[in-house]
Coordinates of C-alpha atoms in Angstrom, one line a residue:
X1 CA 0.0 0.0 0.0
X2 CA 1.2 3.6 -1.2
X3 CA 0.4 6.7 0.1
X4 CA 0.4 10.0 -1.3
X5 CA 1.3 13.4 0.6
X6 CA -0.1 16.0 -0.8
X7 CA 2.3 19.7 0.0
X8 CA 1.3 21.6 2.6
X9 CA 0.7 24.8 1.1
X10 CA -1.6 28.3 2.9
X11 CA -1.0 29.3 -1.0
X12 CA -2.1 25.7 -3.0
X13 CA -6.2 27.2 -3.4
X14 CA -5.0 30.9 -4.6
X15 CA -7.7 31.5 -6.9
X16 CA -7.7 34.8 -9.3
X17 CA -11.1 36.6 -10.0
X18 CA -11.4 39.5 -12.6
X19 CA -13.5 42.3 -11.6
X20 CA -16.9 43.9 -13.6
X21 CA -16.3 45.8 -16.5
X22 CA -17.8 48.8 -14.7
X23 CA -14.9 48.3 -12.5
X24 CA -12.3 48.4 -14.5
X25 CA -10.5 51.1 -17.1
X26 CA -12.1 50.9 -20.4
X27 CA -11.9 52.8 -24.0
X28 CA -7.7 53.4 -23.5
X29 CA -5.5 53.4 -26.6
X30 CA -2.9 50.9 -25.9
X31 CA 0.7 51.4 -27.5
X32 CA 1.1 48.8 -30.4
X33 CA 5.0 49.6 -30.2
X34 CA 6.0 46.0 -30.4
X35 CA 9.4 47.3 -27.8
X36 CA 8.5 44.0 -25.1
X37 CA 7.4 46.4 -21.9
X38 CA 4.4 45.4 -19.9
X39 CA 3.1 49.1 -21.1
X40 CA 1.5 49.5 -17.6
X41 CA 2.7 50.3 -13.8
X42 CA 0.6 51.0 -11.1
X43 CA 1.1 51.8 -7.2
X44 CA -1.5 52.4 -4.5
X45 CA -2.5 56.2 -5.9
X46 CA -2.2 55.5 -10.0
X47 CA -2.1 53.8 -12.7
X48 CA -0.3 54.5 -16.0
X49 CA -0.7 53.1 -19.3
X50 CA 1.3 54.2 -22.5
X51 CA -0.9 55.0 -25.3
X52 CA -0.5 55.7 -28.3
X53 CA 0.0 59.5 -28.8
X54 CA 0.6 61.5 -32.2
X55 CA 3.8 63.6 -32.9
X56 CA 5.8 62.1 -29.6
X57 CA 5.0 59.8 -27.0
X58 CA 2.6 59.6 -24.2
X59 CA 1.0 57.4 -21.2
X60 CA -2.0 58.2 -19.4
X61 CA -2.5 58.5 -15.7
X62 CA -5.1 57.4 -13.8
X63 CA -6.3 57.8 -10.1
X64 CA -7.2 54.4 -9.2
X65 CA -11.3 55.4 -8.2
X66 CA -11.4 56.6 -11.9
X67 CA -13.1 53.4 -13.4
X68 CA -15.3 52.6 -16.1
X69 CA -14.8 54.8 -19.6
X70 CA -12.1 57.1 -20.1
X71 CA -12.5 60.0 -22.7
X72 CA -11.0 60.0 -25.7
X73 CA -9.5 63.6 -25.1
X74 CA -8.9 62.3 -21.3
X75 CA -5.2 64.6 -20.6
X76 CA -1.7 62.9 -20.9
X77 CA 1.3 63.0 -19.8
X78 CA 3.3 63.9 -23.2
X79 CA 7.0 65.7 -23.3
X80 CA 8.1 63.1 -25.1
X81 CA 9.3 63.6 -29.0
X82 CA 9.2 59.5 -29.4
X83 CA 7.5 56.8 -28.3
X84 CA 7.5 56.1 -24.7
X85 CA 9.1 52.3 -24.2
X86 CA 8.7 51.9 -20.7
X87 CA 7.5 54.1 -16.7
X88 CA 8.3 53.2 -13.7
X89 CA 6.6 54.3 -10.2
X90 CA 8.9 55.3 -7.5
X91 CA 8.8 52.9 -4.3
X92 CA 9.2 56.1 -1.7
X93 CA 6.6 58.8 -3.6
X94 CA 3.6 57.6 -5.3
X95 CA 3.5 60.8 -6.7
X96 CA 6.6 60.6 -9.1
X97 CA 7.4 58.3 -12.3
X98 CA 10.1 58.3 -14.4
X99 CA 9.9 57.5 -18.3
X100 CA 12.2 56.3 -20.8
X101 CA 11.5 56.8 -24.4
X102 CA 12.7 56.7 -28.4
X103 CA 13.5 60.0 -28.2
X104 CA 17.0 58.9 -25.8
X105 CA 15.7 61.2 -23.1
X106 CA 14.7 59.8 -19.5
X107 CA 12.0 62.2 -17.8
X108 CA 10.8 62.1 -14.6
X109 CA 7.4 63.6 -13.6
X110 CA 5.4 64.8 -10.3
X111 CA 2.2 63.8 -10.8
X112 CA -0.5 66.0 -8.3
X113 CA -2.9 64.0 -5.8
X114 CA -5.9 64.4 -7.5
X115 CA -4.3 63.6 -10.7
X116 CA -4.0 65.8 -14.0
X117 CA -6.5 68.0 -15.2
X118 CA -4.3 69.1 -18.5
X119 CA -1.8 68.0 -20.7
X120 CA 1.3 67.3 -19.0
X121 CA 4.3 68.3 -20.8
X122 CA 7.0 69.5 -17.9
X123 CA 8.7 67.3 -16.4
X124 CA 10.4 67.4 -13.1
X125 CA 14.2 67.3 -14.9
X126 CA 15.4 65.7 -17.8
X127 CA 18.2 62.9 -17.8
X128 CA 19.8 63.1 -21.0
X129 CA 23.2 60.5 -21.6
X130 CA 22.2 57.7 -23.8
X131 CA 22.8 58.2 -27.2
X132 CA 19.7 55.4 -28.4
X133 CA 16.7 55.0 -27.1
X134 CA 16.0 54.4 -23.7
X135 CA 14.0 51.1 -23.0
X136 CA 14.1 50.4 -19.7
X137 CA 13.7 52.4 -16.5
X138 CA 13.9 51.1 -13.0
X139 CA 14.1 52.2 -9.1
X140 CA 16.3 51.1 -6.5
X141 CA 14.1 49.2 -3.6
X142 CA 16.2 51.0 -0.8
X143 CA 17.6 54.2 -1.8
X144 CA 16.4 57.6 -2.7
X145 CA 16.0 58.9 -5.9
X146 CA 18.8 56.3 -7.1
X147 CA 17.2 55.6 -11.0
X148 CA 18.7 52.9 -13.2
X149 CA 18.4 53.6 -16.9
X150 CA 19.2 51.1 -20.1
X151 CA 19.3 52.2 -23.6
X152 CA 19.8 50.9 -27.3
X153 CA 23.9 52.3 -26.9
X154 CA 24.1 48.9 -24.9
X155 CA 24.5 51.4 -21.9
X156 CA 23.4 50.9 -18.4
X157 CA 23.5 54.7 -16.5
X158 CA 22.6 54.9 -12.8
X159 CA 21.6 58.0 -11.9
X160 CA 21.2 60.3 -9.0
X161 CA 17.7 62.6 -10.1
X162 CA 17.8 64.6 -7.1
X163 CA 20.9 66.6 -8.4
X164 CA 19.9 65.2 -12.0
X165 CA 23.5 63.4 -12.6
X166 CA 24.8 60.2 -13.5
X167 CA 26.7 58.8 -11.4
X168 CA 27.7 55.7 -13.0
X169 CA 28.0 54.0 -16.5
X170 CA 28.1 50.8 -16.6
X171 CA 29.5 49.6 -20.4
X172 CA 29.7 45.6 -20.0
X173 CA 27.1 44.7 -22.2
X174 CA 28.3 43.3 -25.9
X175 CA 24.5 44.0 -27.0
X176 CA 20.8 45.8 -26.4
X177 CA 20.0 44.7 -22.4
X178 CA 17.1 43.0 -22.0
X179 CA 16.0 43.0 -18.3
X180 CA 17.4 44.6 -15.0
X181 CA 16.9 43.7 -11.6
X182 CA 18.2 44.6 -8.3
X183 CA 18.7 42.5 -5.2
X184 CA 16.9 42.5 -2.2
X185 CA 18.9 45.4 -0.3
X186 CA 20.2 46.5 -3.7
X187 CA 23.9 45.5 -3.5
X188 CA 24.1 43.6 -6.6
X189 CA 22.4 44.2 -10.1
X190 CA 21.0 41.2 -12.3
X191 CA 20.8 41.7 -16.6
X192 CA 20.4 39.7 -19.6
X193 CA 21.4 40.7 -22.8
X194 CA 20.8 39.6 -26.0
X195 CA 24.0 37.7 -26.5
X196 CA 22.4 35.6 -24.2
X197 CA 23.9 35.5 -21.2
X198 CA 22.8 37.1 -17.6
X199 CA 25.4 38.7 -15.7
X200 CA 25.8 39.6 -11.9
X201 CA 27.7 43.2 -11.6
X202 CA 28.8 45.2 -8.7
X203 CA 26.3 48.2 -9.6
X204 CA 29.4 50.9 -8.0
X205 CA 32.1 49.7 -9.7
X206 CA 30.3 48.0 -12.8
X207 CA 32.4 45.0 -12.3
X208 CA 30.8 42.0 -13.5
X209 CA 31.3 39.1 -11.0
X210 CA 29.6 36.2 -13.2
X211 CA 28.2 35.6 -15.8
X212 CA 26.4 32.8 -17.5
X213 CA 24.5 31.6 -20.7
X214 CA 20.7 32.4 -19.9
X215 CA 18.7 30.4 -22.4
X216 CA 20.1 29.3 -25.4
X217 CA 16.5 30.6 -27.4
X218 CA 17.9 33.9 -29.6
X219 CA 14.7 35.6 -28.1
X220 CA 14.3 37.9 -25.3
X221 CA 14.8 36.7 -21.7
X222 CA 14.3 38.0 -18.2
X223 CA 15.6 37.3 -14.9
X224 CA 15.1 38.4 -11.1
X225 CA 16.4 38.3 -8.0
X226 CA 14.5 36.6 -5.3
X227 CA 14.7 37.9 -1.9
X228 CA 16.5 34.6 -1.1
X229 CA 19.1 35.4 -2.9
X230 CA 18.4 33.0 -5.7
X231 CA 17.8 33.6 -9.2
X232 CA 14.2 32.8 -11.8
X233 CA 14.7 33.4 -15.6
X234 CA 12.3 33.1 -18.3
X235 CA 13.4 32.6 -22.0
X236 CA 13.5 30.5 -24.7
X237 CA 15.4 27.1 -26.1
X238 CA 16.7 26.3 -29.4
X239 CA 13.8 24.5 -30.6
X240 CA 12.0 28.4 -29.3
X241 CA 10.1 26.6 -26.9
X242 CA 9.2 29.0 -23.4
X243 CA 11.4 27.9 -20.3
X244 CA 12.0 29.3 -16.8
X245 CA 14.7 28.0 -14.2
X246 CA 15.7 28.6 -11.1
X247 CA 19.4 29.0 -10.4
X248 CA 21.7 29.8 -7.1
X249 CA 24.5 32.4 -8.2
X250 CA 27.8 31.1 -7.9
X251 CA 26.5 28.1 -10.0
X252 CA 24.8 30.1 -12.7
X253 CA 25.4 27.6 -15.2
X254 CA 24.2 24.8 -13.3
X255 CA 20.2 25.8 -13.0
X256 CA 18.5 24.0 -10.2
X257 CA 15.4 23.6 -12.0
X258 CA 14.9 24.0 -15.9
X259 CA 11.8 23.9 -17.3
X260 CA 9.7 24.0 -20.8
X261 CA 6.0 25.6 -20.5
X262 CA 4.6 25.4 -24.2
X263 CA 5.7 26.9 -27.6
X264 CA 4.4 30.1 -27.7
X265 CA 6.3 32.8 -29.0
X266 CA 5.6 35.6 -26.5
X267 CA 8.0 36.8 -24.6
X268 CA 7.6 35.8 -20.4
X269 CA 7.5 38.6 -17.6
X270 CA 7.7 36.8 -14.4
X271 CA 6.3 38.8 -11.5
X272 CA 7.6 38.1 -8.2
X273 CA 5.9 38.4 -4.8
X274 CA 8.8 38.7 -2.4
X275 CA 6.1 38.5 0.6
X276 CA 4.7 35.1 -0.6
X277 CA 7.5 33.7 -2.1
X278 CA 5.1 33.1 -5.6
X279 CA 5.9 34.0 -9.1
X280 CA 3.8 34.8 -12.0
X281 CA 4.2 34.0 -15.4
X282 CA 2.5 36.5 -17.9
X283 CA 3.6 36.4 -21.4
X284 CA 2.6 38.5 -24.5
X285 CA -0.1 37.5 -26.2
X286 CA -1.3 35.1 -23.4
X287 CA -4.8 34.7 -22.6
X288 CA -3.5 32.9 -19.1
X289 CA -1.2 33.7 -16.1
X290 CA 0.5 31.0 -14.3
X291 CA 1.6 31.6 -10.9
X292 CA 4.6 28.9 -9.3
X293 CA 5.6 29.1 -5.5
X294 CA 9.4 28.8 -5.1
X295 CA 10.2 26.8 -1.8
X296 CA 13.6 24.9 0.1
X297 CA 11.9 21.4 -1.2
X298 CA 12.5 19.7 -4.5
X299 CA 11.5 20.5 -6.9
X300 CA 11.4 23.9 -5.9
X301 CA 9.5 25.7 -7.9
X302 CA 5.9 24.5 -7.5
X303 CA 2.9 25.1 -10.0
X304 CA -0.1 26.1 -8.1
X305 CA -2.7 27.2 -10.8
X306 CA -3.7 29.0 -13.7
X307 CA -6.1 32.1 -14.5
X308 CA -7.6 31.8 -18.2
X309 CA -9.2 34.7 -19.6
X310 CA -10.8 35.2 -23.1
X311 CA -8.9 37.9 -24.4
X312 CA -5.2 37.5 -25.4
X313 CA -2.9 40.6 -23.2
X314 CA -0.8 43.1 -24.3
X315 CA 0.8 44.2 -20.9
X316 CA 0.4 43.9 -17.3
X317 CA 1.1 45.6 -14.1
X318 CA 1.1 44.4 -10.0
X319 CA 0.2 46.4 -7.8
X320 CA 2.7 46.4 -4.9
X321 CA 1.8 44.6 -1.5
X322 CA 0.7 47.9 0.5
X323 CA -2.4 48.5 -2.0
X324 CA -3.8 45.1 -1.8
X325 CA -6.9 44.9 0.1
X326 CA -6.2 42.4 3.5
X327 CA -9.6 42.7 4.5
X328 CA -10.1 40.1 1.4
X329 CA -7.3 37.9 2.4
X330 CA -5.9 39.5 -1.5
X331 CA -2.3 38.6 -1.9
X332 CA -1.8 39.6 -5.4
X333 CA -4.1 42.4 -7.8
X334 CA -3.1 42.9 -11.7
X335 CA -3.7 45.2 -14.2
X336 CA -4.0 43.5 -17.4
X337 CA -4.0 45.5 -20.8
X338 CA -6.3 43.9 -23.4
X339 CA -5.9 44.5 -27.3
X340 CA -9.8 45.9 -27.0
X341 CA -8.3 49.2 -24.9
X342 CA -9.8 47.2 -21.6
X343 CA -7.3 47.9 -18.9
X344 CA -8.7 44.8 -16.8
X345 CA -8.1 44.1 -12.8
X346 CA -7.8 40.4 -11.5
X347 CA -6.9 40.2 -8.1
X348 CA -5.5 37.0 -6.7
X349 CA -7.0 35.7 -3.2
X350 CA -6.4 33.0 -0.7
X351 CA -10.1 32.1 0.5
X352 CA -10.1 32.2 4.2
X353 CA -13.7 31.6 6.5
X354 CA -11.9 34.5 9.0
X355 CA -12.4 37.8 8.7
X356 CA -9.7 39.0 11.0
X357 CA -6.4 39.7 9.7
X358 CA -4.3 36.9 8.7
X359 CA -0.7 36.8 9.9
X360 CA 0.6 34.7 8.1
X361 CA -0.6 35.8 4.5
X362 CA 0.6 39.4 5.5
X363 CA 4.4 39.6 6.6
X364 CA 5.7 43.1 7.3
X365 CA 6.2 44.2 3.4
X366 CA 8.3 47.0 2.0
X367 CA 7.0 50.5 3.2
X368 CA 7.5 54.1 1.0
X369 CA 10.5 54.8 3.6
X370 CA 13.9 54.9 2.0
X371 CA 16.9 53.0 4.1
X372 CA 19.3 55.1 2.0
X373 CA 20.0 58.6 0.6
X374 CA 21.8 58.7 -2.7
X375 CA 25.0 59.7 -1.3
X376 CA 25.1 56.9 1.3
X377 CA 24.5 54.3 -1.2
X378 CA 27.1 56.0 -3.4
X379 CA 29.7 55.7 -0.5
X380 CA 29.4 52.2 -0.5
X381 CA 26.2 52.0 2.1
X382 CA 24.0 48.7 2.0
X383 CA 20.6 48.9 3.8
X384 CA 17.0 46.3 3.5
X385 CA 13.7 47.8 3.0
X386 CA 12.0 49.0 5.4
X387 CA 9.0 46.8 6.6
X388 CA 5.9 48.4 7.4
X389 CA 2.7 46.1 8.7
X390 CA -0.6 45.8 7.0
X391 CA -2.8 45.1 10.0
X392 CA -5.3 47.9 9.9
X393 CA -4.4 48.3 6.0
X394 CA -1.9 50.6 4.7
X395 CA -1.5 54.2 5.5
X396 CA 1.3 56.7 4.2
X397 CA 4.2 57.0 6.5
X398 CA 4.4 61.0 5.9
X399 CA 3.5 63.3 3.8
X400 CA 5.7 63.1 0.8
X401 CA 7.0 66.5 -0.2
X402 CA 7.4 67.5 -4.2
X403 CA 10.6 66.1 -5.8
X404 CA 12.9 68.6 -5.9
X405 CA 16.1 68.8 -8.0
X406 CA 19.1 70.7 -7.1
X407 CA 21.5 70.6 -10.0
X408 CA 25.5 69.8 -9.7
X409 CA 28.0 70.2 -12.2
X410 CA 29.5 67.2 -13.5
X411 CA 33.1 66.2 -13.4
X412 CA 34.0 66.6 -16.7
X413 CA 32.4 70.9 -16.2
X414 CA 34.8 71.3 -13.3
X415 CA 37.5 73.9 -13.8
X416 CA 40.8 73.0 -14.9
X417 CA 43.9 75.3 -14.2
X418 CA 43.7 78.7 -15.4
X419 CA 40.1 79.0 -16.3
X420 CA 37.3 81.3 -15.7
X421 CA 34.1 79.9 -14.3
X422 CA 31.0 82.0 -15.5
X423 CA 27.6 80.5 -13.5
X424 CA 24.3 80.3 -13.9
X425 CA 21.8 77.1 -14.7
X426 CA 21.0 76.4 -18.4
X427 CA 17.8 75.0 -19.1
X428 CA 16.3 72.1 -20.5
X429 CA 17.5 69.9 -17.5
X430 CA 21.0 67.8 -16.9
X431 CA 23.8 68.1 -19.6
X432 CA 25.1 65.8 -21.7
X433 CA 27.1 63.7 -20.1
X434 CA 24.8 63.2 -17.2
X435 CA 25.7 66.1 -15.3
X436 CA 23.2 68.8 -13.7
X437 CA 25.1 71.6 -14.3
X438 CA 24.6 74.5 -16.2
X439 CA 27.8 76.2 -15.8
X440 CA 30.7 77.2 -18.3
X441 CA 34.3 77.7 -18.1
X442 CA 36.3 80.1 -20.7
X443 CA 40.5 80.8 -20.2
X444 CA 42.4 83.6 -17.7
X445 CA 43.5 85.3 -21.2
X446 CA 40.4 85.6 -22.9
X447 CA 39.3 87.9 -19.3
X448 CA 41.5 89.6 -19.0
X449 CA 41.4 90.4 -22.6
X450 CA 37.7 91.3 -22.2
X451 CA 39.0 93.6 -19.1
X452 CA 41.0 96.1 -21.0
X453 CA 38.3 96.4 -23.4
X454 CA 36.3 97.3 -21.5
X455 CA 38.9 99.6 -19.3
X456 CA 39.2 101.3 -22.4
X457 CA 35.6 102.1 -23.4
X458 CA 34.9 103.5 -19.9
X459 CA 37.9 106.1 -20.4
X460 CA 36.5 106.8 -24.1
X461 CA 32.9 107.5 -22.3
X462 CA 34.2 109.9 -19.3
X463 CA 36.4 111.4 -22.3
X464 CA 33.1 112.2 -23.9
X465 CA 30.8 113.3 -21.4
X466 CA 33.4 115.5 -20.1
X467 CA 33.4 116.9 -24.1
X468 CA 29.9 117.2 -23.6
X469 CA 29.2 118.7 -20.8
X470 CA 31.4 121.4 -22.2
X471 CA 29.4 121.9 -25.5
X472 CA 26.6 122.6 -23.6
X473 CA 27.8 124.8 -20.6
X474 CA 29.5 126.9 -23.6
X475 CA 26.1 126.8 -25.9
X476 CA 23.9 127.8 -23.0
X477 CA 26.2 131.2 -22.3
X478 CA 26.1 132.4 -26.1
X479 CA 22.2 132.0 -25.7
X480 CA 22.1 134.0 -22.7
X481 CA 24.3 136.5 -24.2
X482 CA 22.2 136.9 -27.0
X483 CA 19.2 137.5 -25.4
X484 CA 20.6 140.1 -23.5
X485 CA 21.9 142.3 -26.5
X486 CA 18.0 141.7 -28.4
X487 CA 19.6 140.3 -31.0
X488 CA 17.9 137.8 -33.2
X489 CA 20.0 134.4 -32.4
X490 CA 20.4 131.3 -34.3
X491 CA 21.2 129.5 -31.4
X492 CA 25.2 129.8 -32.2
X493 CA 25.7 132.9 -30.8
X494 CA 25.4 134.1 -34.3
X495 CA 22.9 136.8 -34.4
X496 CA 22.4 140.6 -35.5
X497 CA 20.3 143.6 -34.6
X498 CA 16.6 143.2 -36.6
X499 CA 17.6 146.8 -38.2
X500 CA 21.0 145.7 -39.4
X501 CA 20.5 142.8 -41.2
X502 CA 19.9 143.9 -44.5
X503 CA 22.8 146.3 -44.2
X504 CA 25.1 143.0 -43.4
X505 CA 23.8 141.1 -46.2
X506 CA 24.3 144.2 -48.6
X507 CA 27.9 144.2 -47.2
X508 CA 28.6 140.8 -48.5
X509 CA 28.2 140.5 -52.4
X510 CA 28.7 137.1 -52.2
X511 CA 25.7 136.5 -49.9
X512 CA 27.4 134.7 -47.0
X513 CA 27.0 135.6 -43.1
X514 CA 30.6 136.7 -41.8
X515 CA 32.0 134.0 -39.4
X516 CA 31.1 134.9 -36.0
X517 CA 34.2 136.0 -33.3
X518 CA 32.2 133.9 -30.6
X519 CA 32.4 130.8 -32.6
X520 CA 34.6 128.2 -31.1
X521 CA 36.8 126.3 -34.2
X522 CA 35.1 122.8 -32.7
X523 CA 31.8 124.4 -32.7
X524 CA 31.8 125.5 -36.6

């Protein structure tokens, strides 16, 4: 006689439920760019879609208690002059997002609480370095206003956007980088590329400490880091079938578990619950979204379900932990972007008889509280998220303040020996070459060359108003004397007695007024 255990698992009945159509986002122009983004991010304030926008790019943001029909004239957020690949919500301020585009340019916006009423088209500063367009945008998940940003140049720039400045370039990659994704406390930094291979770098120094053929498919892959420290990819085989693995780093070419799904040809975004420990798997295209639990047992990456819908997807967004609703027992809510312009909500739930809150579905999560400035992380500062607890539901930690920007000249701005600096900020954001600053620099010899110009034209000036000032004391005393004599001026000093004129143009055959004594030479 046999006997079978089944797992014990809280997470083996996780079902997923789509909401009404009345409660969902309907009537949105979905980008057809075929760049592979999931189009869509979302955070417990907004959600943003990018849309399909004429001359430039745009995405659409949406307070999340605005469903049902969106107009057609509905106001976007639209500085871009190409097509916007891929946004990304910042974990400490629901209020900003950051944008990367065709156009090369990375723009970061403040979005206002009630959402916009116009056309937005200023962003909060521009990051301008790549040289190709920008497809992908992502956060650090412990420090403040630290922005990673990776472009068609094969470039990965990591900037600081609260000074506007890069403050690293990391130029490893051979080809286009498919996926990023930081670690846990955001020490290390996970790619793939598209010659294949996944690569663990030190994000400070860009040193890349191993690396590793992904999937051997020529199609795109992903990978993340899971807050174990273990690493999920999704990609592609030679026979283009869909895989995903599991792999420990150290051993990357040696994947604990390797899998084939099917043989579709969309490309796999696996979205990771770092709370739950589950994964789901949402390709383009797909009408269904798998979800796995990773565990310490073999096999280790478990299948728990699937959620079929009708309509094939053409992007998706997760909302993060601290907008689910726990009153629900919800672990997981998506926003799934449908070919029809139906932005459609699913949330995932773990069906509990309770209705108190449940521990144990609900660890302390990531809050909106950075563990880092910048600078710290900069100096070589490594810090975990910091938890916040659900119980009660989630509340904001402060009130976040407006991004602000203060801009820094960049190293390669800074005066060299026997230069000038001339201030002041230029506008249209950061320079190129990442830095903030708008300031100029011009040689010691060209000043002082500009000094005794200018020495000179004041002495030519006080030369003349002293000239001047003569002229006219001079002019106003011949009038006076003039007027005193009742003689009939001509404002010279030249005048004669009313009676006597004739009898001085008789005297003169040829017709011409005698040259008066009072007359200065300089004056004539």
């Amino acid at each position: 006689m046999s006997f079978r255990v089944v797992r014990s698992s809280k997470f083996r009945h996780v079902y997923g439920q789509a909401l009404k159509r009345e409660q969902c986002y309907d009537n949105i122009r979905v980008s057809k760019s075929s760049w592979d983004s999931t189009f869509c991010a979302v955070n417990p304030k907004f959600l943003a879609i990018i849309v399909e926008s004429a001359g430039g790019g745009a995405f659409v943001v949406l307070p999340l208690n605005k469903v049902g029909r969106i107009a057609a004239d509905h106001p976007l957020v639209g500085g871009h002059k190409g097509p916007v690949l891929d946004i990304a919500w910042c974990p400490h301020n629901d209020n900003v997002i950051a944008s990367g585009s065709e156009d090369c340019v990375v723009k970061v916006w403040q979005i206002p609480d009630h959402g916009i009423s116009r056309t937005l088209t200023e962003p909060v500063v521009d990051l301008i370095y790549h040289q190709r367009r920008v497809g992908l945008v992502l956060w650090h998940p412990t420090a403040l206003n630290v922005l990673l940003t990776a472009g068609s140049d094969n470039l990965v720039v990591i900037w600081n956007v609260g000074t506007g400045e890069s403050l690293i370039q990391l130029n490893c990659h051979p080809d286009i980088v498919y996926s990023a994704c930081w670690n846990w406390d955001g020490s290390q930094l996970l790619t793939t590329c598209k010659d294949k291979k996944m690569r663990i770098i030190n994000p400070r120094t860009g040193e890349v400490e191993e690396e590793a053929v992904c999937h051997e498919g020529s199609k795109a892959t992903r990978a993340i880091y899971l807050k174990s420290g273990l690493i999920f990819t999704t990609g592609f085989s030679k026979m283009s079938e869909r895989q995903y693995s599991l792999r420990a780093p150290e051993h990357l070419n040696e994947p604990i578990v390797m899998v084939e799904l099917d043989t579709s040809n969309g490309v796999m975004f696996p979205l990771y619950d770092p709370d739950t420990n589950l994964v789901y798997l949402c390709g383009k295209g797909d009408s269904v979204i798998r979800y796995f639990e990773i565990t310490a047992e073999p096999p280790f990456v478990h299948y728990i379900n699937t959620f079929q819908t009708p309509d094939p997807q053409r992007g998706i967004g997760m909302m993060p932990k601290r907008g689910c609703d726990v009153n629900s027992c919800e672990i997981s809510r998506f926003f799934r972007l449908n070919n029809s312009g139906l932005c459609q909500v699913i949330t995932m739930t773990v069906p509990r008889k309770s209705e108190l809150f449940q521990e144990d579905l609900y660890p302390d999560t990531s809050g909106d509280t950075p563990a880092l400035t910048a600078e710290e992380w900069m100096s070589g500062k490594d810090a975990e998220p910091i938890l916040i607890s659900l119980k009660g539901g989630y509340t904001p930690s402060t009130q976040k303040s407006d991004l602000k920007v203060t801009k820094k000249s960049n190293v390669l701005d800074r005066p060299t020996k026997g230069s000038t600096r001339l201030g002041g900020p230029q506008p249209g954001g950061a320079s190129s070459g990442g830095g903030g600053g708008g300031e100029s620099y011009i040689p010691d010899d060209i000043v002082k060359e500009f000094q005794e110009e200018i020495r000179k034209m004041k002495a030519v000036i006080v030369k003349h108003e002293n000239r001047i000032r003569a002229l006219e004391a001079r002019l106003a005393s011949s009038d006076a004397r003039g007027e005193d004599e009742g003689k009939v001026g001509d404002g010279l000093g030249v005048g004669h007695p009313p009676a006597a004129q004739s009898a001085v143009s008789n005297s003169h055959a040829g017709g011409s007024a005698p040259a008066s004594e009072d007359l200065a030479p300089d004056e004539v």
